[in-house]
XYZ file of C-alpha atoms in Angstrom:
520
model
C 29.090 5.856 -54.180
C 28.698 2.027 -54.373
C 25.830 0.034 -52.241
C 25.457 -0.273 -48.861
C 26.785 -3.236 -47.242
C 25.574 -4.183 -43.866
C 27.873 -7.038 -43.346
C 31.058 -3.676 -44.100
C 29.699 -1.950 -41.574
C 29.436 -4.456 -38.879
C 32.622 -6.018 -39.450
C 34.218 -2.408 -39.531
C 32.548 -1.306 -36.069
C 32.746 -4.577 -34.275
C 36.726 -4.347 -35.179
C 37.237 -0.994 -33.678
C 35.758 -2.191 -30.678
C 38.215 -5.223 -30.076
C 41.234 -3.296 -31.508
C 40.572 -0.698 -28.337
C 40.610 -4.477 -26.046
C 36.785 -5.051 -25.652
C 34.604 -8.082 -26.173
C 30.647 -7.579 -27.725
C 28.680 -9.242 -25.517
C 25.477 -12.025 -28.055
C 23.090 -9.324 -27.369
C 25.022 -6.105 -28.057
C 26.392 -7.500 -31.774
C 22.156 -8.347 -32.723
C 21.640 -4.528 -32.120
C 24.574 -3.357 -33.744
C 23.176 -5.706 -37.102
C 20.217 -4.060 -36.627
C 21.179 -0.647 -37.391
C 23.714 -1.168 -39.723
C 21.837 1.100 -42.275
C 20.757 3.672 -39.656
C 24.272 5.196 -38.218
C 27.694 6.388 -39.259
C 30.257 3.777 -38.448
C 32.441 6.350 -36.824
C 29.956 8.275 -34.743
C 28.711 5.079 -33.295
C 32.251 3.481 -32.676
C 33.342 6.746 -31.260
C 30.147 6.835 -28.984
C 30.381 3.542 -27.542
C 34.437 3.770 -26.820
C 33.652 7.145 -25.195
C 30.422 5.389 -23.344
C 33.002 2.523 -21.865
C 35.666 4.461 -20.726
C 33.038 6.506 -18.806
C 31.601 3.223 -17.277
C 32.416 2.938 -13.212
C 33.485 0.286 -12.395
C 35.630 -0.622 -15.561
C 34.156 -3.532 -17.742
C 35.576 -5.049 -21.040
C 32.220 -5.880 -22.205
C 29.915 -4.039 -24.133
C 26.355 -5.534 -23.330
C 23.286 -4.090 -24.730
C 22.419 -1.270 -22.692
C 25.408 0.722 -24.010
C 24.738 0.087 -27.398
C 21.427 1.351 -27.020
C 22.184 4.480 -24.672
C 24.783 5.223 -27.916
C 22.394 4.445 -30.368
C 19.549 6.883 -28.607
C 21.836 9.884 -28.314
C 22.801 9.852 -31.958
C 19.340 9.767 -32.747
C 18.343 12.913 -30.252
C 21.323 14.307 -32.357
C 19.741 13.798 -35.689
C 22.260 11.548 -36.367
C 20.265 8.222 -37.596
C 18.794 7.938 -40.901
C 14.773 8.556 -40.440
C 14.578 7.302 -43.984
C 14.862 4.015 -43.667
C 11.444 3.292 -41.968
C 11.540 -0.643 -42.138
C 14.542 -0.406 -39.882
C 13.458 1.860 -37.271
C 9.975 -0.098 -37.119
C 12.227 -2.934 -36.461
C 14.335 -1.063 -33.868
C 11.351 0.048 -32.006
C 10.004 -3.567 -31.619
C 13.372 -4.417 -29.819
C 12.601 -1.607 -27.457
C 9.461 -2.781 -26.720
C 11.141 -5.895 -25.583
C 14.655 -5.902 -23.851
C 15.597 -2.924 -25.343
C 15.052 1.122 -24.649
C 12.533 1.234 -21.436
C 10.222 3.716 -22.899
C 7.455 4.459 -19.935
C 4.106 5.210 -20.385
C 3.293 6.802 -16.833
C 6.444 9.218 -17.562
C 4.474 11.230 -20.196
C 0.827 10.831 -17.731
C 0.500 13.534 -15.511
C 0.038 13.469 -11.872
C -3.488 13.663 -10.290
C -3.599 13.457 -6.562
C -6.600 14.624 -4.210
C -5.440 13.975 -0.621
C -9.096 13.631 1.219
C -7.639 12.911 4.682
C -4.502 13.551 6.287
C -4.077 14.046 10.165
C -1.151 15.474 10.078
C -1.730 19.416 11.199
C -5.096 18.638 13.137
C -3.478 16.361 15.997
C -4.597 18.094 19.426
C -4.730 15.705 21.525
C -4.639 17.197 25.472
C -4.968 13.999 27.577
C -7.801 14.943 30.137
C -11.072 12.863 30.866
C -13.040 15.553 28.806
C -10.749 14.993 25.820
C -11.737 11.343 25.713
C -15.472 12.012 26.741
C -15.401 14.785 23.611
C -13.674 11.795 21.214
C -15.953 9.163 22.016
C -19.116 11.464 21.667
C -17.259 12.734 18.232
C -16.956 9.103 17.209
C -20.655 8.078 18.137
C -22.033 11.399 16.278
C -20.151 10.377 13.039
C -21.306 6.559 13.386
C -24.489 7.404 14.243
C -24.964 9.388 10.908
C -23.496 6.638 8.646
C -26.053 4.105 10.493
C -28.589 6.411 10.167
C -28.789 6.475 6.199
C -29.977 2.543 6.246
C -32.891 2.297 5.598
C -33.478 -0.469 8.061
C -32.379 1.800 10.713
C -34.616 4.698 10.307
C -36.847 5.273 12.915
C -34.725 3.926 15.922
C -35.299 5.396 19.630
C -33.236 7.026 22.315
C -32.211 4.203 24.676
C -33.498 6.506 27.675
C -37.623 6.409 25.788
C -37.139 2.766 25.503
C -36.165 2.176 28.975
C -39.759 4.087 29.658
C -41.199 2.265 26.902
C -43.646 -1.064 28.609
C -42.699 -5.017 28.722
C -43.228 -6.495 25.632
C -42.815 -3.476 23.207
C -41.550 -3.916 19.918
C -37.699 -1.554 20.461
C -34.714 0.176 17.625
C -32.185 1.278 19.289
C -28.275 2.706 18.634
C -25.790 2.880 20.759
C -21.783 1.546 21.398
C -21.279 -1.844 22.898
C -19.570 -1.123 26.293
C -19.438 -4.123 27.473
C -19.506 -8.005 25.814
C -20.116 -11.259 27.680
C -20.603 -14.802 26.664
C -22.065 -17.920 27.892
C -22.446 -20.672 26.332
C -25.374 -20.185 23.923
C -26.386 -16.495 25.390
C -24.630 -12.867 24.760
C -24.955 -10.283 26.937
C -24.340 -6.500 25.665
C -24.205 -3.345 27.388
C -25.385 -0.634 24.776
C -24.793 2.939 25.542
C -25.864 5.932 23.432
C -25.252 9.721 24.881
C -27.647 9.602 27.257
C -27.919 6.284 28.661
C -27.454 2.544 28.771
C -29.369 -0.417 28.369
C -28.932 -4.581 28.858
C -29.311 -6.289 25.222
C -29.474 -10.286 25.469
C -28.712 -12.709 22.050
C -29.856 -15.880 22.776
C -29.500 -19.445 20.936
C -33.105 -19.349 19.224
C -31.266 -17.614 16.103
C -28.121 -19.519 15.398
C -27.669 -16.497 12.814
C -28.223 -13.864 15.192
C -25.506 -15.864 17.130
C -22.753 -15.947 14.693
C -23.422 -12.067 14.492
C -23.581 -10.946 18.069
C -19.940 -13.071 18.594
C -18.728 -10.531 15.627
C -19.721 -7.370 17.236
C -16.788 -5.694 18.920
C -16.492 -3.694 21.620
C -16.735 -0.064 21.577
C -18.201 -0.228 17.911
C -21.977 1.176 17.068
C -24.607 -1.167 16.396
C -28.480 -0.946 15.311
C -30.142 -3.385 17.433
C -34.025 -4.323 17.217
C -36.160 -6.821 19.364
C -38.581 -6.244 22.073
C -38.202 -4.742 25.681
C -38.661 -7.756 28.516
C -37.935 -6.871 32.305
C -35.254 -5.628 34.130
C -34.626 -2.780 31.662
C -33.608 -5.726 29.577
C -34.403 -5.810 25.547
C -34.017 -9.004 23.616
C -32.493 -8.897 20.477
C -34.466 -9.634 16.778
C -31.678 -8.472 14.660
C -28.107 -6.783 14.563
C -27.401 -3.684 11.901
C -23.899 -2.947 11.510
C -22.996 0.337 9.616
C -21.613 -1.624 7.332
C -21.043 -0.319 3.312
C -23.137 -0.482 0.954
C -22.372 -2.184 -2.093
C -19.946 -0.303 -4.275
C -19.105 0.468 -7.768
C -15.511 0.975 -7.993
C -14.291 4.595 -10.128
C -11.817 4.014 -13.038
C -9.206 6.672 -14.109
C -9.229 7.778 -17.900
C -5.213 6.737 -18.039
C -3.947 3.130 -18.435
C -1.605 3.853 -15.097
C -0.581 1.485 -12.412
C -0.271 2.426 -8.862
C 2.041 0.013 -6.492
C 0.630 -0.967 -2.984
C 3.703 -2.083 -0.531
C 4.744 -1.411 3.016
C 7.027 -2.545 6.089
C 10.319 -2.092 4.770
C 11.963 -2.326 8.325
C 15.321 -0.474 6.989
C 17.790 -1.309 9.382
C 16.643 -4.851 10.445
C 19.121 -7.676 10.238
C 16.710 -9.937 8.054
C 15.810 -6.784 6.085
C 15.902 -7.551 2.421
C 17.457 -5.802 0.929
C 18.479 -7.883 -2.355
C 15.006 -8.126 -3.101
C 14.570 -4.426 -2.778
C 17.215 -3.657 -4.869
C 15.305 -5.755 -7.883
C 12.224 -4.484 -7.314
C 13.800 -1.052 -8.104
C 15.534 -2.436 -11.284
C 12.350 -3.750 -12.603
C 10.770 0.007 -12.019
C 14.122 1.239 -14.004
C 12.624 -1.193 -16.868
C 16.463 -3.055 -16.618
C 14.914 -6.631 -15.741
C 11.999 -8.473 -16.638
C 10.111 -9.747 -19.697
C 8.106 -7.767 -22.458
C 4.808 -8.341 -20.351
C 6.331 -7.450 -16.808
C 8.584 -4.659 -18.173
C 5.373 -3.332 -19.610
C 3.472 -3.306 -16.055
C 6.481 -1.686 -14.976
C 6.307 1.176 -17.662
C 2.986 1.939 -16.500
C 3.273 2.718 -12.936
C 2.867 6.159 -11.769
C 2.425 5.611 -8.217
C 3.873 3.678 -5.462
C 1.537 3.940 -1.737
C 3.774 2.915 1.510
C 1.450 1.876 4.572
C 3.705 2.175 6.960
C 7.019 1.016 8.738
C 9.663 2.395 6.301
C 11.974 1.536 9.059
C 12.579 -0.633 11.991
C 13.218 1.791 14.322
C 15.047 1.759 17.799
C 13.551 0.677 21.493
C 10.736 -0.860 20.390
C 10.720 -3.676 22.147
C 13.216 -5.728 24.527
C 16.163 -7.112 23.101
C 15.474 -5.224 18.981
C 19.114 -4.209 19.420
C 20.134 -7.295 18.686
C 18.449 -7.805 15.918
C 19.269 -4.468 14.319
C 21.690 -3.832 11.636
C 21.692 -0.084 11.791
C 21.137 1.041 15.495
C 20.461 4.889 14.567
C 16.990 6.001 13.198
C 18.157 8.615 12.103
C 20.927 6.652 9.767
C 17.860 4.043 9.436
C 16.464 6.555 7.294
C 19.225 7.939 5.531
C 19.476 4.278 4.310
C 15.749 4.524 3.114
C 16.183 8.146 1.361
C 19.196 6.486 -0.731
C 16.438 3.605 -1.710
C 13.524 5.916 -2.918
C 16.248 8.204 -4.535
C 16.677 5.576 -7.105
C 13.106 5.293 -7.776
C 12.238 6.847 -11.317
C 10.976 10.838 -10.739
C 8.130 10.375 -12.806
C 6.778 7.962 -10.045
C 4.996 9.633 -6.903
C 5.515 7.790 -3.957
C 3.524 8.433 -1.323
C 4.210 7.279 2.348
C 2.631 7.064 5.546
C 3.742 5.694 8.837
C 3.410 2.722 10.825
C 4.020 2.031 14.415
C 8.454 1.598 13.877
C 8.423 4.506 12.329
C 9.565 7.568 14.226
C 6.601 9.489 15.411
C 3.447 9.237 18.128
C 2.426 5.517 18.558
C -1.110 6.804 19.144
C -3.937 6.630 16.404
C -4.034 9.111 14.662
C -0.630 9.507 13.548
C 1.292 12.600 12.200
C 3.491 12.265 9.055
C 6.850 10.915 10.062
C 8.401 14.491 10.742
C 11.371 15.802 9.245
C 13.803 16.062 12.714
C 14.076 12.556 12.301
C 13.805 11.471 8.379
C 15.201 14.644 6.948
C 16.840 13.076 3.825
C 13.615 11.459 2.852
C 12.587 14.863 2.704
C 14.943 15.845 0.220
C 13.181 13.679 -2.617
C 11.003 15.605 -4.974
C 8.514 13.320 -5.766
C 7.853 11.990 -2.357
C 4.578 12.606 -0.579
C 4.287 11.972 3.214
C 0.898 11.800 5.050
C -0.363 10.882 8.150
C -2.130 7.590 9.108
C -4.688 7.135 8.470
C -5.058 8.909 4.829
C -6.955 8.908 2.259
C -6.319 9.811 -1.787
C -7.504 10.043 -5.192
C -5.098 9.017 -7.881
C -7.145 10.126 -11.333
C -10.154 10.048 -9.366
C -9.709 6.210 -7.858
C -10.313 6.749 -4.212
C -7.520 4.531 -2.015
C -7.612 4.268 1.882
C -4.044 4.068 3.677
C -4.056 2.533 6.586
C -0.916 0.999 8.325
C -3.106 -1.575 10.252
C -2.415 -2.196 13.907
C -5.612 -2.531 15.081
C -6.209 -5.639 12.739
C -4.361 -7.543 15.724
C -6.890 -6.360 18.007
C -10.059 -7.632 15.388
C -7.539 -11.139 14.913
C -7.647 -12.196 18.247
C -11.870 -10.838 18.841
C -13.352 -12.722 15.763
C -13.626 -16.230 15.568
C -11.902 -18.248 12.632
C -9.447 -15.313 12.030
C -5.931 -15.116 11.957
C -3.042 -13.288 10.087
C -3.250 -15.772 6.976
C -6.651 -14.349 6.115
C -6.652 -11.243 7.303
C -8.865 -9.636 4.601
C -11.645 -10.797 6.860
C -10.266 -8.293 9.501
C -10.069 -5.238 6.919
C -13.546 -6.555 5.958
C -15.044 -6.319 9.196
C -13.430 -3.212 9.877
C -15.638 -1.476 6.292
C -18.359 -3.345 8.260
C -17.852 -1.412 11.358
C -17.022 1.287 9.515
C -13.849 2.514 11.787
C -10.512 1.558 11.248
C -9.699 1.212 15.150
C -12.869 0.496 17.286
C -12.187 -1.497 19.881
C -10.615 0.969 22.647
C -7.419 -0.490 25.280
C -5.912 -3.297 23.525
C -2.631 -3.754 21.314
C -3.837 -0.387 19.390
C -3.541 2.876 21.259
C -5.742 5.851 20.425
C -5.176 9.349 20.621
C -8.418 11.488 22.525
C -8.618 13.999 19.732
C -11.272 16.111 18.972
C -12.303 14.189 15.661
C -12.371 10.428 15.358
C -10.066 10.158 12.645
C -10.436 6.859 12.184
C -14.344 6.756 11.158
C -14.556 5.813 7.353
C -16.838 8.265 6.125
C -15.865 8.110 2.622
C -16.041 4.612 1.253
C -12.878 3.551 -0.868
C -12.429 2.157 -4.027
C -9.249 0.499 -2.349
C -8.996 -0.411 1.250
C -4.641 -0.360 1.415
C -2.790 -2.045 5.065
C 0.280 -3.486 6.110
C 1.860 -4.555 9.517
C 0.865 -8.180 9.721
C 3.221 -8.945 6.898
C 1.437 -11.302 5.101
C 0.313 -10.832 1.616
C -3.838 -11.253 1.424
C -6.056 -9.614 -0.775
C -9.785 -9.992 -1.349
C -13.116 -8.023 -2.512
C -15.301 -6.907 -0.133
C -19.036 -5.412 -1.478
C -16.808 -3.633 -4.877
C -13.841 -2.325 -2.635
C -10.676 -4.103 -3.405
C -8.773 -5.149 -0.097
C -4.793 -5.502 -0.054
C -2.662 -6.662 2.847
C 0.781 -6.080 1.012
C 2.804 -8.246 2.826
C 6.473 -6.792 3.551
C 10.479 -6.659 2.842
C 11.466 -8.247 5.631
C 12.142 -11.951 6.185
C 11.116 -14.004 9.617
C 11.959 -12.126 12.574
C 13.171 -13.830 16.410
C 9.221 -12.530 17.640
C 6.988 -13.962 14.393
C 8.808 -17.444 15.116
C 7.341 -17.641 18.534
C 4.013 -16.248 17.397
C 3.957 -18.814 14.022
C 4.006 -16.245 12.055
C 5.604 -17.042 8.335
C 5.883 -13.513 6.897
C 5.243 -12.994 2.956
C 8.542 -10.675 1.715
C 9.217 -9.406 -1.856
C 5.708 -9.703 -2.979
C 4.415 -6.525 -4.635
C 0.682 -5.951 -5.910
C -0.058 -3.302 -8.687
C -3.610 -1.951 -9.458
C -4.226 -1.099 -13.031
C -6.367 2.374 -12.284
C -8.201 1.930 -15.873
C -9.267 -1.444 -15.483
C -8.876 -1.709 -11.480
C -7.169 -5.455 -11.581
C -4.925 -6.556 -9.774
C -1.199 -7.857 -10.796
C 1.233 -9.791 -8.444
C 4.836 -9.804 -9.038
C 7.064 -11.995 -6.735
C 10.701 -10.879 -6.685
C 11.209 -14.450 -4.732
C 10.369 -16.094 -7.586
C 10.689 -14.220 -11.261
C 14.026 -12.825 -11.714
């Protein structure tokens, strides 16, 4: 048998192609060169002509990807020459790059802890004693996170320090019932179980100030200062429950999880073009070396909420609906996640367009209405709020529709920074404390919104503006959303952020942005 020659065997299999009426496409001819010395010219002809007549819809090119999907089942058929190393070194490096999407997270297994999840404990009944049993739950659970400062230890019952004479030196918890301002002075009415007392801020402490106007209503508070008349005490100093400083947890694995929400499937200004990339770069098909990489790497994709748009909302969202069933609404969103990789858990919660109780907590979005979604194997629905460990990284999911209700109480907030919310809510430590605004609560037995357990993520959505931040170690994400301006954020002035998707590298814990507005 005479030498190998390359140049015969490319000329030979590039000929077969065009004598069957195709065209090789700049990319597809560089791969066939560079396994000239690896394949049979017939099995690899005979592979790609069978590969394009398979192809829906019919194309007379024959671009890269078929080349390689040839080129990888002769080799899971033993049919490429091992023996010449130098070449499959080289044919390796090309998958690393636009080539073969090889994965990383496919061959890492799974590790998910689900610490909270509402779901099969809502039990709400409605009656006064249900809401007098919640808010006594809530101030128990406070009262023990509060209690662990050590600049809190040793507080008093408000009823002793109502006994207690003018002039004493006071500690007292309770929940801020009631908040007034004026000018220079704050006025509190602090309640624990057993009774209630007047606490004044005034001006003397410009810091004490800026505090007080921070404290929201219906939240626990530490406050220490000195008892004057009237059954009044004068406040020193304001302790928040607050967390303490934290020192994130790592996973062992080099794995990336994805933090998105507020898809809004079946909204007119849904987007679904950008969508539909987002899913191609998790399929490894678009992208550089560096962002195909990231890609390869995630394991885990967390939805906060509002996978749909929902129906009746609010007045007039008819017209500004594409698809006016919920349940087609999420038919439409089960043919989305289908497509994402089964390797990849995706785990969703809902938000308040999704189809189940508007009151916090929420159940998982049930099954009457989003069977299909159902259907997917490697989809994980909780309730909201939830809580997870992913390799031992502990996230908080929260869909976030109380953060309108901290907006519009703290001064110098508004949706463009609304890390400060999710910060003051850590600092509060409740996820919903401030009780008959935009945000409705459920009466149930356990104050599911309490954050007992401090995070190593803090996750939200619903504003629809991409922010993220550190807070004391916990990394903060507002993930922004896939849905462009709608007729109500125009009035408001709100410019939503769409098509912007953070990952968190669970190894290192940093943080990568990909905007599908702006790379491919």
């Amino acid at each position: 048998m005479g030498e190998f020659n390359s140049e015969d065997w490319l000329r030979k299999t590039v000929e077969k192609i065009l004598e069957a009426g195709y065209q090789v496409e700049a990319e597809a001819f560089n791969f066939l060169k560079s396994t000239s010395k690896l394949v049979d010219v017939e099995d690899f002809t005979q592979g790609i002509l069978k590969k394009l007549a398979e192809t829906s819809p019919p194309s007379i090119f024959v671009d890269k990807k078929i080349v390689e999907e040839v080129f990888n089942q002769l080799r899971s058929k033993n049919k490429v020459d091992t023996s010449k190393q130098e070449s499959l070194e080289k044919i390796g490096e090309l998958e690393v790059g636009k080539g073969v999407f090889r994965p990383y997270a496919k061959e890492v297994e799974a590790k998910i802890e689900v610490l909270k999840d509402p779901s099969k404990y809502i039990a709400s009944d409605g009656t006064m004693e249900s809401f007098s049993r919640y808010f006594r739950d809530r101030f128990k659970r406070l009262l023990k996170i509060l209690g662990e400062r050590l600049d809190v230890k040793g507080y008093t019952g408000i009823g002793s320090v109502l006994k207690e004479r003018n002039g004493a030196r006071v500690k007292i918890v309770g929940m801020v019932s009631e908040k007034i301002s004026r000018g220079r002075r704050i006025i509190f009415r602090v309640e624990d179980l057993e009774s209630s007392i007047t606490v004044l801020v005034q001006s003397t402490k410009p810091d004490l100030i800026e505090k007080a106007r921070e404290v929201l209503l219906d939240q626990i508070v530490c406050i220490t200062g000195f008892k004057s008349t009237n059954n009044l005490v004068v406040a020193e100093e304001i302790i928040m429950p607050d967390i303490p400083q934290h020192k994130s947890n790592h996973a062992e694995e080099d794995v990336n999880v994805v933090l998105t929400s507020d898809f809004h499937v079946g909204s007119k200004v849904f987007e679904e073009k950008l969508v539909k990339l987002f899913l191609k770069w998790l399929k490894g098909e678009i992208g550089n070396e560096k962002e195909r990489g990231i890609a390869g790497k995630v394991k885990y994709i967390i939805v906060a909420g509002d996978l749909v748009d929902g129906v009746g909302l609010y007045p007039q969202q008819e017209n500004e609906l594409e698809i006016k069933d919920v349940y087609k609404q999420y038919e439409v969103a089960a043919k989305i996640f289908e497509q994402v990789p089964d390797y990849i858990k995706v785990i969703i919660i809902p938000g308040n367009h999704d189809a189940t109780r508007k009151t916090l907590p929420q159940p998982a979005i049930p099954k009457k209405f989003a069977e299909p979604i159902y259907h997917i194997p490697n989809l994980i629905l909780l309730g909201n709020p939830a809580q997870v460990k992913l390799h031992g990284v502990n996230i908080l999911i929260h869909h976030g529709r109380s953060l309108e209700d901290v907006l519009a109480s703290l001064p110098n907030v508004n949706h463009q920074n609304v890390t400060i919310a999710m910060a003051h809510l850590l600092k509060v430590r409740h996820l919903a404390p401030i009780y008959g605004q935009k945000t409705p609560l459920a009466p149930e037995p356990k104050d599911w919104m309490v954050i007992e357990s401090v995070p190593d993520i803090y996750h939200t959505g619903h504003i629809h503006v991409f922010n993220h931040t550190m807070y004391k170690g916990v990394r903060l994400i507002n993930s922004g959303c896939w849905q462009r301006q709608t007729s109500y954020q125009k009035k408001m002035g709100i410019n939503p952020v769409f098509g912007v998707v953070p990952i968190v590298n669970l190894q290192k814990m940093s943080l990568t942005i990909m905007d599908f507005t702006k790379i491919f």
